[in-house]
Amino acid sequence: MSLLLSISGWSVADWAERFRALDPGRTIQIAGEPGTDPALAEYGVAWKPAAGIFTSSPNLKAIFSLGAGVDAILKDSTLPDVPVVRIIDADLTMRMTEWVTLQVLLHHRQQRRLDAAQQRREWLSLSQWAASEVRVGILGLGALGRDSAEVLSRLGFQVAGWSRSPKSIPGIESFSGADGLRAFLARTEILVCLLPLTPDTTGILNYDLFTGLARGDRFGAPVVINAGRGGHQVEADILKALDDGTLSAVSLDVFGTEPLPVENPLWGHPGVTLSPHSAADSEPEPMCRNIMGQIAAFERGEPLRNVVDRNAGY
Ligand code: NDP
Ligand code: OXD
């Protein structure tokens, strides 16, 4: 009854400690450490795992992602044919909803203009429009997109979402599929991306898409907010769109290369608000509880929940 942890970018020792504390009877192994025997592993636990890491584990029953996004796991062509389970957890969802709400309000309340005025010690009186006048559109109405949509709707924004399949969520206008994208964009002033990274969504935040967004007089030009994955955005197109006025501002949490290299022009662009892939951190305590709870249920004979569709890529 062993877990094999393959985690990069975060402290694997901290995660191992949490898992051990929750289930002292279980063997918790760290991939690549001396003495680790991958053949013992029954469950894999992964965040940006090393390619091929689970190929020497013939007894593997499932792989648990430590995040909501599984793109870094699924890109391993040697991944064994076992269920891949992603995180859906109230703690993670609330963190993302906080970040999305923060960014929408930052642009809606023109906070960056006020920050600049403060630097100049200028008492800047701006006229402020109501949330009910602003149309927010969310790409991806899954576990995260839906919660953000509902909270923004409660704040009074006109909210719509775009997903693969149509949704029926009170107060949220639903658009779906390739056919629904243009109409969704045409009514959207603030665009939020909470899509998974798949072959279908790679590069979706590009210049052509930006030109399809609604141009009201409130923001001067549309705003784009991305907390999905860096692979969704074409960074050169974002810079071009900011510079020629196609977009007025962007908030980005994710990047093609992370950490974002110091020489990347996004760092210093006045239209860009950045955070370091921290919109919704996977907090070890609730995530480990979630995974150990799933394993306990699975070992009682219950089905695994939140299993990824490997063909769809999410
Ligand atoms: P879900 O799988 O619950 O939801 C994904 C949504 O995207 C669904 O509504 C799905 O449609 C839609 N979708 C997928 N592919 C397409 C497509 N081709 N066209 C239209 N809609 C599509 O994912 P989560 O909400 O849990 O997470 C979303 C992403 O957020 C993660 O994959 C990850 O990349 C990112 N993330 C980022 C974090 C950060 O800190 N920056 C933290 C956590 C997650 P349908 O409902 O019809 O299936
Ligand atoms: C996730 C992330 O996918 O933190 O959970 O990016």
mmCIF file of C-alpha atoms and ligand atoms in Angstrom:
data_model
loop_
_atom_site.group_PDB
_atom_site.id
_atom_site.type_symbol
_atom_site.label_atom_id
_atom_site.label_comp_id
_atom_site.label_asym_id
_atom_site.label_seq_id
_atom_site.Cartn_x
_atom_site.Cartn_y
_atom_site.Cartn_z
ATOM 1 C CA MET A 1 0.000 0.000 0.000
ATOM 2 C CA SER A 2 2.466 2.541 -1.230
ATOM 3 C CA LEU A 3 2.283 6.028 -2.718
ATOM 4 C CA LEU A 4 4.947 7.225 -5.150
ATOM 5 C CA LEU A 5 5.328 11.011 -5.242
ATOM 6 C CA SER A 6 6.746 12.713 -8.338
ATOM 7 C CA ILE A 7 6.575 16.455 -7.726
ATOM 8 C CA SER A 8 8.653 19.235 -9.203
ATOM 9 C CA GLY A 9 8.541 22.962 -8.501
ATOM 10 C CA TRP A 10 7.204 22.404 -4.990
ATOM 11 C CA SER A 11 8.856 20.903 -1.901
ATOM 12 C CA VAL A 12 8.259 17.165 -2.284
ATOM 13 C CA ALA A 13 9.490 16.604 1.294
ATOM 14 C CA ASP A 14 6.694 18.836 2.664
ATOM 15 C CA TRP A 15 4.069 16.938 0.688
ATOM 16 C CA ALA A 16 5.482 13.573 1.801
ATOM 17 C CA GLU A 17 5.327 14.774 5.412
ATOM 18 C CA ARG A 18 1.635 15.673 5.067
ATOM 19 C CA PHE A 19 0.756 12.328 3.499
ATOM 20 C CA ARG A 20 2.665 10.466 6.234
ATOM 21 C CA ALA A 21 0.901 12.459 8.960
ATOM 22 C CA LEU A 22 -2.512 11.591 7.539
ATOM 23 C CA ASP A 23 -1.818 7.871 7.071
ATOM 24 C CA PRO A 24 1.229 6.732 9.094
ATOM 25 C CA GLY A 25 0.617 3.104 8.122
ATOM 26 C CA ARG A 26 1.173 3.722 4.425
ATOM 27 C CA THR A 27 4.552 3.750 2.686
ATOM 28 C CA ILE A 28 5.170 7.138 1.088
ATOM 29 C CA GLN A 29 8.022 7.051 -1.440
ATOM 30 C CA ILE A 30 9.625 9.928 -3.303
ATOM 31 C CA ALA A 31 10.523 9.204 -6.930
ATOM 32 C CA GLY A 32 14.236 9.349 -7.598
ATOM 33 C CA GLU A 33 15.308 9.199 -3.946
ATOM 34 C CA PRO A 34 17.831 6.512 -2.947
ATOM 35 C CA GLY A 35 16.041 3.401 -1.679
ATOM 36 C CA THR A 36 12.763 4.138 -3.476
ATOM 37 C CA ASP A 37 11.299 1.074 -5.169
ATOM 38 C CA PRO A 38 8.747 2.191 -7.806
ATOM 39 C CA ALA A 39 7.594 -1.427 -8.212
ATOM 40 C CA LEU A 40 5.881 -1.173 -4.810
ATOM 41 C CA ALA A 41 3.758 1.809 -5.805
ATOM 42 C CA GLU A 42 0.001 1.353 -5.964
ATOM 43 C CA TYR A 43 -0.838 5.035 -6.336
ATOM 44 C CA GLY A 44 1.069 7.806 -8.066
ATOM 45 C CA VAL A 45 0.859 11.414 -6.877
ATOM 46 C CA ALA A 46 2.074 13.942 -9.397
ATOM 47 C CA TRP A 47 2.716 17.593 -10.097
ATOM 48 C CA LYS A 48 4.771 18.249 -13.234
ATOM 49 C CA PRO A 49 6.154 14.697 -12.958
ATOM 50 C CA ALA A 50 9.324 13.542 -14.653
ATOM 51 C CA ALA A 51 8.523 11.796 -17.955
ATOM 52 C CA GLY A 52 8.434 8.014 -17.707
ATOM 53 C CA ILE A 53 8.387 8.087 -13.913
ATOM 54 C CA PHE A 54 5.484 5.652 -13.554
ATOM 55 C CA THR A 55 6.667 3.099 -16.136
ATOM 56 C CA SER A 56 8.427 0.962 -13.494
ATOM 57 C CA SER A 57 5.295 0.647 -11.333
ATOM 58 C CA PRO A 58 3.376 -2.396 -12.623
ATOM 59 C CA ASN A 59 1.066 -2.394 -9.584
ATOM 60 C CA LEU A 60 -0.169 1.162 -10.105
ATOM 61 C CA LYS A 61 -3.958 1.541 -9.689
ATOM 62 C CA ALA A 62 -4.345 5.297 -10.201
ATOM 63 C CA ILE A 63 -2.421 8.551 -10.541
ATOM 64 C CA PHE A 64 -3.594 11.549 -8.519
ATOM 65 C CA SER A 65 -2.815 15.049 -9.770
ATOM 66 C CA LEU A 66 -1.965 17.600 -7.090
ATOM 67 C CA GLY A 67 -3.595 20.275 -9.229
ATOM 68 C CA ALA A 68 -6.770 20.802 -11.204
ATOM 69 C CA GLY A 69 -4.852 20.891 -14.475
ATOM 70 C CA VAL A 70 -3.459 17.584 -15.748
ATOM 71 C CA ASP A 71 -1.717 18.736 -18.937
ATOM 72 C CA ALA A 72 1.764 18.151 -17.473
ATOM 73 C CA ILE A 73 0.801 14.571 -16.558
ATOM 74 C CA LEU A 74 -0.983 13.647 -19.783
ATOM 75 C CA LYS A 75 1.836 14.882 -22.013
ATOM 76 C CA ASP A 76 3.929 11.853 -20.923
ATOM 77 C CA SER A 77 3.480 9.389 -23.802
ATOM 78 C CA THR A 78 4.629 6.525 -21.553
ATOM 79 C CA LEU A 79 1.896 7.117 -18.959
ATOM 80 C CA PRO A 80 0.465 3.746 -17.840
ATOM 81 C CA ASP A 81 -3.147 3.016 -18.707
ATOM 82 C CA VAL A 82 -4.580 3.705 -15.236
ATOM 83 C CA PRO A 83 -7.148 6.332 -14.165
ATOM 84 C CA VAL A 84 -5.763 9.858 -13.745
ATOM 85 C CA VAL A 85 -7.661 11.719 -11.042
ATOM 86 C CA ARG A 86 -7.629 15.503 -10.849
ATOM 87 C CA ILE A 87 -8.301 17.770 -7.903
ATOM 88 C CA ILE A 88 -11.701 19.335 -7.392
ATOM 89 C CA ASP A 89 -11.589 20.832 -3.937
ATOM 90 C CA ALA A 90 -13.457 23.667 -2.219
ATOM 91 C CA ASP A 91 -10.205 25.222 -0.957
ATOM 92 C CA LEU A 92 -8.685 25.370 -4.459
ATOM 93 C CA THR A 93 -11.907 26.616 -6.015
ATOM 94 C CA MET A 94 -12.282 29.420 -3.475
ATOM 95 C CA ARG A 95 -8.688 30.544 -4.033
ATOM 96 C CA MET A 96 -9.281 30.770 -7.775
ATOM 97 C CA THR A 97 -12.564 32.606 -7.315
ATOM 98 C CA GLU A 98 -10.783 35.122 -5.066
ATOM 99 C CA TRP A 99 -8.116 35.729 -7.732
ATOM 100 C CA VAL A 100 -10.572 36.051 -10.616
ATOM 101 C CA THR A 101 -12.803 38.393 -8.603
ATOM 102 C CA LEU A 102 -9.765 40.457 -7.574
ATOM 103 C CA GLN A 103 -8.671 40.873 -11.198
ATOM 104 C CA VAL A 104 -12.146 41.659 -12.536
ATOM 105 C CA LEU A 105 -12.651 44.266 -9.810
ATOM 106 C CA LEU A 106 -9.152 45.694 -10.353
ATOM 107 C CA HIS A 107 -10.059 46.533 -13.959
ATOM 108 C CA HIS A 108 -13.698 47.367 -13.291
ATOM 109 C CA ARG A 109 -12.734 49.858 -10.532
ATOM 110 C CA GLN A 110 -9.797 51.244 -12.596
ATOM 111 C CA GLN A 111 -7.379 50.526 -9.751
ATOM 112 C CA ARG A 112 -4.268 50.590 -11.937
ATOM 113 C CA ARG A 113 -5.081 54.194 -12.967
ATOM 114 C CA LEU A 114 -5.569 55.118 -9.316
ATOM 115 C CA ASP A 115 -2.260 53.447 -8.397
ATOM 116 C CA ALA A 116 -0.456 55.494 -11.051
ATOM 117 C CA ALA A 117 -2.159 58.672 -9.822
ATOM 118 C CA GLN A 118 -1.108 57.884 -6.261
ATOM 119 C CA GLN A 119 2.509 57.650 -7.426
ATOM 120 C CA ARG A 120 2.102 61.183 -8.812
ATOM 121 C CA ARG A 121 0.289 62.329 -5.601
ATOM 122 C CA GLU A 122 -2.637 63.265 -7.826
ATOM 123 C CA TRP A 123 -6.224 63.334 -6.507
ATOM 124 C CA LEU A 124 -7.768 61.694 -9.575
ATOM 125 C CA SER A 125 -11.564 61.675 -9.744
ATOM 126 C CA LEU A 126 -12.726 59.006 -12.173
ATOM 127 C CA SER A 127 -16.324 58.365 -13.122
ATOM 128 C CA GLN A 128 -17.271 54.812 -12.165
ATOM 129 C CA TRP A 129 -19.814 52.644 -13.921
ATOM 130 C CA ALA A 130 -21.949 49.974 -12.257
ATOM 131 C CA ALA A 131 -21.059 46.273 -12.344
ATOM 132 C CA SER A 132 -24.453 45.627 -13.891
ATOM 133 C CA GLU A 133 -23.288 47.512 -17.003
ATOM 134 C CA VAL A 134 -20.225 45.272 -17.494
ATOM 135 C CA ARG A 135 -20.245 42.019 -19.460
ATOM 136 C CA VAL A 136 -17.815 39.388 -18.218
ATOM 137 C CA GLY A 137 -17.248 36.199 -20.210
ATOM 138 C CA ILE A 138 -15.598 33.089 -18.825
ATOM 139 C CA LEU A 139 -13.889 30.578 -21.117
ATOM 140 C CA GLY A 140 -14.418 27.261 -19.316
ATOM 141 C CA LEU A 141 -17.432 26.689 -17.073
ATOM 142 C CA GLY A 142 -16.054 23.725 -15.131
ATOM 143 C CA ALA A 143 -15.372 23.408 -11.413
ATOM 144 C CA LEU A 144 -13.467 26.712 -11.321
ATOM 145 C CA GLY A 145 -15.191 28.723 -14.049
ATOM 146 C CA ARG A 146 -18.652 28.046 -12.702
ATOM 147 C CA ASP A 147 -17.836 29.233 -9.188
ATOM 148 C CA SER A 148 -16.188 32.425 -10.455
ATOM 149 C CA ALA A 149 -19.166 33.017 -12.746
ATOM 150 C CA GLU A 150 -21.635 32.656 -9.886
ATOM 151 C CA VAL A 151 -19.712 34.984 -7.555
ATOM 152 C CA LEU A 152 -19.265 37.651 -10.261
ATOM 153 C CA SER A 153 -22.951 37.355 -11.093
ATOM 154 C CA ARG A 154 -23.816 37.909 -7.429
ATOM 155 C CA LEU A 155 -21.672 41.073 -7.532
ATOM 156 C CA GLY A 156 -23.960 42.278 -10.320
ATOM 157 C CA PHE A 157 -21.866 41.683 -13.460
ATOM 158 C CA GLN A 158 -23.556 40.326 -16.590
ATOM 159 C CA VAL A 159 -21.819 36.962 -16.830
ATOM 160 C CA ALA A 160 -21.667 34.422 -19.641
ATOM 161 C CA GLY A 161 -19.597 31.283 -20.029
ATOM 162 C CA TRP A 162 -18.280 29.205 -22.893
ATOM 163 C CA SER A 163 -17.795 25.452 -22.630
ATOM 164 C CA ARG A 164 -17.792 22.374 -24.835
ATOM 165 C CA SER A 165 -21.281 21.309 -23.764
ATOM 166 C CA PRO A 166 -24.147 23.742 -23.041
ATOM 167 C CA LYS A 167 -24.789 24.604 -19.373
ATOM 168 C CA SER A 168 -27.865 25.624 -17.466
ATOM 169 C CA ILE A 169 -26.703 27.801 -14.577
ATOM 170 C CA PRO A 170 -29.147 30.343 -13.137
ATOM 171 C CA GLY A 171 -28.106 33.889 -14.069
ATOM 172 C CA ILE A 172 -25.267 32.793 -16.373
ATOM 173 C CA GLU A 173 -25.673 32.906 -20.150
ATOM 174 C CA SER A 174 -24.293 29.735 -21.750
ATOM 175 C CA PHE A 175 -22.446 29.520 -25.065
ATOM 176 C CA SER A 176 -20.867 26.311 -26.288
ATOM 177 C CA GLY A 177 -18.741 24.720 -28.934
ATOM 178 C CA ALA A 178 -16.859 26.284 -31.821
ATOM 179 C CA ASP A 179 -20.175 27.622 -33.192
ATOM 180 C CA GLY A 180 -20.892 29.547 -29.999
ATOM 181 C CA LEU A 181 -17.507 31.214 -29.601
ATOM 182 C CA ARG A 182 -17.927 34.265 -31.855
ATOM 183 C CA ALA A 183 -21.251 35.280 -30.279
ATOM 184 C CA PHE A 184 -19.790 34.779 -26.802
ATOM 185 C CA LEU A 185 -16.804 37.007 -27.621
ATOM 186 C CA ALA A 186 -18.971 39.666 -29.266
ATOM 187 C CA ARG A 187 -20.837 40.281 -25.984
ATOM 188 C CA THR A 188 -17.737 40.094 -23.720
ATOM 189 C CA GLU A 189 -15.808 43.131 -22.417
ATOM 190 C CA ILE A 190 -13.786 41.342 -19.735
ATOM 191 C CA LEU A 191 -12.654 37.864 -20.838
ATOM 192 C CA VAL A 192 -11.505 35.351 -18.198
ATOM 193 C CA CYS A 193 -9.774 32.110 -19.269
ATOM 194 C CA LEU A 194 -10.252 29.104 -17.006
ATOM 195 C CA LEU A 195 -9.880 26.417 -19.651
ATOM 196 C CA PRO A 196 -7.754 23.293 -19.371
ATOM 197 C CA LEU A 197 -4.784 23.132 -21.749
ATOM 198 C CA THR A 198 -5.601 20.621 -24.492
ATOM 199 C CA PRO A 199 -4.785 20.423 -28.206
ATOM 200 C CA ASP A 200 -8.106 22.230 -28.852
ATOM 201 C CA THR A 201 -7.417 25.134 -26.494
ATOM 202 C CA THR A 202 -3.688 25.690 -27.076
ATOM 203 C CA GLY A 203 -3.088 29.228 -28.356
ATOM 204 C CA ILE A 204 -6.767 30.185 -28.080
ATOM 205 C CA LEU A 205 -5.910 33.613 -26.604
ATOM 206 C CA ASN A 206 -4.584 35.050 -29.848
ATOM 207 C CA TYR A 207 -4.915 38.292 -31.814
ATOM 208 C CA ASP A 208 -7.813 37.043 -33.911
ATOM 209 C CA LEU A 209 -9.803 36.160 -30.800
ATOM 210 C CA PHE A 210 -9.017 39.537 -29.194
ATOM 211 C CA THR A 211 -10.430 41.390 -32.221
ATOM 212 C CA GLY A 212 -13.729 39.542 -31.725
ATOM 213 C CA LEU A 213 -14.303 40.924 -28.204
ATOM 214 C CA ALA A 214 -16.833 43.674 -27.456
ATOM 215 C CA ARG A 215 -15.485 47.234 -27.562
ATOM 216 C CA GLY A 216 -17.588 49.432 -25.281
ATOM 217 C CA ASP A 217 -16.414 52.856 -24.098
ATOM 218 C CA ARG A 218 -15.917 51.813 -20.496
ATOM 219 C CA PHE A 219 -12.440 50.278 -20.652
ATOM 220 C CA GLY A 220 -11.404 51.839 -23.956
ATOM 221 C CA ALA A 221 -10.800 48.301 -25.188
ATOM 222 C CA PRO A 222 -11.452 44.801 -23.826
ATOM 223 C CA VAL A 223 -9.591 43.232 -20.909
ATOM 224 C CA VAL A 224 -8.197 39.661 -20.860
ATOM 225 C CA ILE A 225 -7.551 37.699 -17.666
ATOM 226 C CA ASN A 226 -5.815 34.300 -17.881
ATOM 227 C CA ALA A 227 -5.351 31.824 -15.053
ATOM 228 C CA GLY A 228 -5.661 28.690 -17.205
ATOM 229 C CA ARG A 229 -2.247 27.838 -18.622
ATOM 230 C CA GLY A 230 0.487 29.809 -20.361
ATOM 231 C CA GLY A 231 -0.049 27.610 -23.426
ATOM 232 C CA HIS A 232 -3.453 29.242 -23.938
ATOM 233 C CA GLN A 233 -1.933 32.623 -24.726
ATOM 234 C CA VAL A 234 0.200 33.801 -27.625
ATOM 235 C CA GLU A 235 2.378 36.265 -25.721
ATOM 236 C CA ALA A 236 3.509 38.197 -28.823
ATOM 237 C CA ASP A 237 -0.177 38.696 -29.763
ATOM 238 C CA ILE A 238 -0.967 39.995 -26.277
ATOM 239 C CA LEU A 239 1.822 42.588 -26.500
ATOM 240 C CA LYS A 240 0.771 43.591 -30.024
ATOM 241 C CA ALA A 241 -2.885 43.906 -28.966
ATOM 242 C CA LEU A 242 -1.969 46.036 -25.937
ATOM 243 C CA ASP A 243 0.271 48.278 -28.020
ATOM 244 C CA ASP A 244 -2.217 48.884 -30.832
ATOM 245 C CA GLY A 245 -5.222 49.351 -28.533
ATOM 246 C CA THR A 246 -7.010 46.082 -29.388
ATOM 247 C CA LEU A 247 -6.808 45.285 -25.651
ATOM 248 C CA SER A 248 -6.676 47.834 -22.836
ATOM 249 C CA ALA A 249 -5.185 45.583 -20.155
ATOM 250 C CA VAL A 250 -4.426 41.982 -19.226
ATOM 251 C CA SER A 251 -4.006 40.076 -15.973
ATOM 252 C CA LEU A 252 -1.847 36.984 -16.314
ATOM 253 C CA ASP A 253 -1.098 34.290 -13.762
ATOM 254 C CA VAL A 254 0.361 31.709 -16.148
ATOM 255 C CA PHE A 255 3.073 31.850 -18.806
ATOM 256 C CA GLY A 256 4.630 29.798 -21.581
ATOM 257 C CA THR A 257 7.847 29.636 -19.569
ATOM 258 C CA GLU A 258 7.629 29.595 -15.782
ATOM 259 C CA PRO A 259 9.183 31.269 -13.881
ATOM 260 C CA LEU A 260 8.730 34.116 -16.377
ATOM 261 C CA PRO A 261 12.255 35.038 -17.569
ATOM 262 C CA VAL A 262 13.416 38.451 -16.280
ATOM 263 C CA GLU A 263 13.930 39.733 -19.825
ATOM 264 C CA ASN A 264 10.317 38.976 -20.866
ATOM 265 C CA PRO A 265 8.645 42.291 -21.867
ATOM 266 C CA LEU A 266 5.417 41.320 -20.071
ATOM 267 C CA TRP A 267 7.131 42.186 -16.749
ATOM 268 C CA GLY A 268 7.451 45.879 -17.542
ATOM 269 C CA HIS A 269 4.449 46.544 -19.773
ATOM 270 C CA PRO A 270 2.075 49.118 -18.206
ATOM 271 C CA GLY A 271 -0.965 47.207 -19.471
ATOM 272 C CA VAL A 272 0.020 43.969 -17.750
ATOM 273 C CA THR A 273 -0.780 42.831 -14.210
ATOM 274 C CA LEU A 274 1.162 39.692 -13.274
ATOM 275 C CA SER A 275 1.084 37.053 -10.592
ATOM 276 C CA PRO A 276 3.518 34.110 -10.415
ATOM 277 C CA HIS A 277 1.169 31.156 -11.100
ATOM 278 C CA SER A 278 -0.322 31.678 -7.678
ATOM 279 C CA ALA A 279 -3.992 32.290 -8.531
ATOM 280 C CA ALA A 280 -4.984 29.093 -6.748
ATOM 281 C CA ASP A 281 -2.170 27.333 -4.952
ATOM 282 C CA SER A 282 -2.621 23.668 -4.057
ATOM 283 C CA GLU A 283 -2.518 23.896 -0.270
ATOM 284 C CA PRO A 284 -1.010 20.604 1.017
ATOM 285 C CA GLU A 285 -3.393 20.024 3.940
ATOM 286 C CA PRO A 286 -6.722 20.016 2.033
ATOM 287 C CA MET A 287 -5.189 18.398 -1.077
ATOM 288 C CA CYS A 288 -3.629 15.503 0.877
ATOM 289 C CA ARG A 289 -6.892 14.993 2.791
ATOM 290 C CA ASN A 290 -8.771 14.961 -0.485
ATOM 291 C CA ILE A 291 -6.453 12.349 -2.045
ATOM 292 C CA MET A 292 -6.244 10.122 1.039
ATOM 293 C CA GLY A 293 -10.045 10.296 1.330
ATOM 294 C CA GLN A 294 -10.362 9.183 -2.290
ATOM 295 C CA ILE A 295 -7.920 6.308 -1.781
ATOM 296 C CA ALA A 296 -9.752 5.132 1.355
ATOM 297 C CA ALA A 297 -13.079 5.198 -0.517
ATOM 298 C CA PHE A 298 -11.553 3.402 -3.517
ATOM 299 C CA GLU A 299 -10.173 0.679 -1.248
ATOM 300 C CA ARG A 300 -13.677 0.252 0.239
ATOM 301 C CA GLY A 301 -14.830 -0.502 -3.312
ATOM 302 C CA GLU A 302 -16.222 2.920 -4.257
ATOM 303 C CA PRO A 303 -15.487 4.376 -7.697
ATOM 304 C CA LEU A 304 -12.838 7.078 -8.129
ATOM 305 C CA ARG A 305 -14.245 10.583 -8.618
ATOM 306 C CA ASN A 306 -12.984 13.304 -11.003
ATOM 307 C CA VAL A 307 -11.263 10.876 -13.343
ATOM 308 C CA VAL A 308 -9.844 12.665 -16.363
ATOM 309 C CA ASP A 309 -11.047 11.828 -19.877
ATOM 310 C CA ARG A 310 -7.682 11.134 -21.459
ATOM 311 C CA ASN A 311 -9.048 11.540 -24.985
ATOM 312 C CA ALA A 312 -10.476 14.977 -24.243
ATOM 313 C CA GLY A 313 -7.296 15.917 -22.326
ATOM 314 C CA TYR A 314 -9.026 17.147 -19.155
HETATM 315 P P1 NDP B 1 -12.801 21.522 -15.518
HETATM 316 O O1 NDP B 1 -12.331 20.317 -16.254
HETATM 317 O O2 NDP B 1 -13.734 21.361 -14.379
HETATM 318 O O3 NDP B 1 -13.493 22.525 -16.520
HETATM 319 C C1 NDP B 1 -12.993 22.768 -17.793
HETATM 320 C C2 NDP B 1 -14.016 23.601 -18.569
HETATM 321 O O4 NDP B 1 -13.447 23.934 -19.831
HETATM 322 C C3 NDP B 1 -15.308 22.838 -18.835
HETATM 323 O O5 NDP B 1 -16.411 23.701 -18.754
HETATM 324 C C4 NDP B 1 -15.116 22.366 -20.289
HETATM 325 O O6 NDP B 1 -16.324 22.185 -20.996
HETATM 326 C C5 NDP B 1 -14.359 23.544 -20.856
HETATM 327 N N1 NDP B 1 -13.621 23.168 -22.055
HETATM 328 C C6 NDP B 1 -12.622 22.257 -22.190
HETATM 329 N N2 NDP B 1 -12.226 22.179 -23.452
HETATM 330 C C7 NDP B 1 -12.997 23.039 -24.163
HETATM 331 C C8 NDP B 1 -13.092 23.386 -25.527
HETATM 332 N N3 NDP B 1 -12.305 22.834 -26.444
HETATM 333 N N4 NDP B 1 -14.022 24.295 -25.891
HETATM 334 C C9 NDP B 1 -14.837 24.849 -24.972
HETATM 335 N N5 NDP B 1 -14.798 24.563 -23.647
HETATM 336 C C10 NDP B 1 -13.886 23.664 -23.254
HETATM 337 O O7 NDP B 1 -11.470 22.296 -15.068
HETATM 338 P P2 NDP B 1 -11.286 23.260 -13.800
HETATM 339 O O8 NDP B 1 -12.334 24.286 -13.844
HETATM 340 O O9 NDP B 1 -11.135 22.460 -12.568
HETATM 341 O O10 NDP B 1 -9.838 23.882 -14.122
HETATM 342 C C11 NDP B 1 -9.616 24.601 -15.317
HETATM 343 C C12 NDP B 1 -8.131 24.884 -15.487
HETATM 344 O O11 NDP B 1 -7.701 25.902 -14.589
HETATM 345 C C13 NDP B 1 -7.176 23.732 -15.166
HETATM 346 O O12 NDP B 1 -7.140 22.777 -16.212
HETATM 347 C C14 NDP B 1 -5.850 24.464 -15.012
HETATM 348 O O13 NDP B 1 -5.206 24.589 -16.256
HETATM 349 C C15 NDP B 1 -6.268 25.854 -14.510
HETATM 350 N N6 NDP B 1 -5.854 26.070 -13.120
HETATM 351 C C16 NDP B 1 -4.960 27.089 -12.866
HETATM 352 C C17 NDP B 1 -4.577 27.369 -11.590
HETATM 353 C C18 NDP B 1 -3.686 28.524 -11.292
HETATM 354 O O14 NDP B 1 -3.240 28.674 -10.138
HETATM 355 N N7 NDP B 1 -3.386 29.366 -12.249
HETATM 356 C C19 NDP B 1 -5.073 26.583 -10.455
HETATM 357 C C20 NDP B 1 -6.017 25.564 -10.812
HETATM 358 C C21 NDP B 1 -6.379 25.322 -12.120
HETATM 359 P P3 NDP B 1 -17.400 21.063 -20.561
HETATM 360 O O15 NDP B 1 -17.974 21.560 -19.238
HETATM 361 O O16 NDP B 1 -18.406 21.076 -21.636
HETATM 362 O O17 NDP B 1 -16.624 19.781 -20.397
HETATM 363 C C1 OXD B 2 -3.523 23.635 -10.978
HETATM 364 C C2 OXD B 2 -2.570 24.729 -10.858
HETATM 365 O O1 OXD B 2 -3.723 23.113 -12.079
HETATM 366 O O2 OXD B 2 -2.231 25.095 -9.710
HETATM 367 O O3 OXD B 2 -4.128 23.251 -9.948
HETATM 368 O O4 OXD B 2 -2.145 25.286 -11.863
#
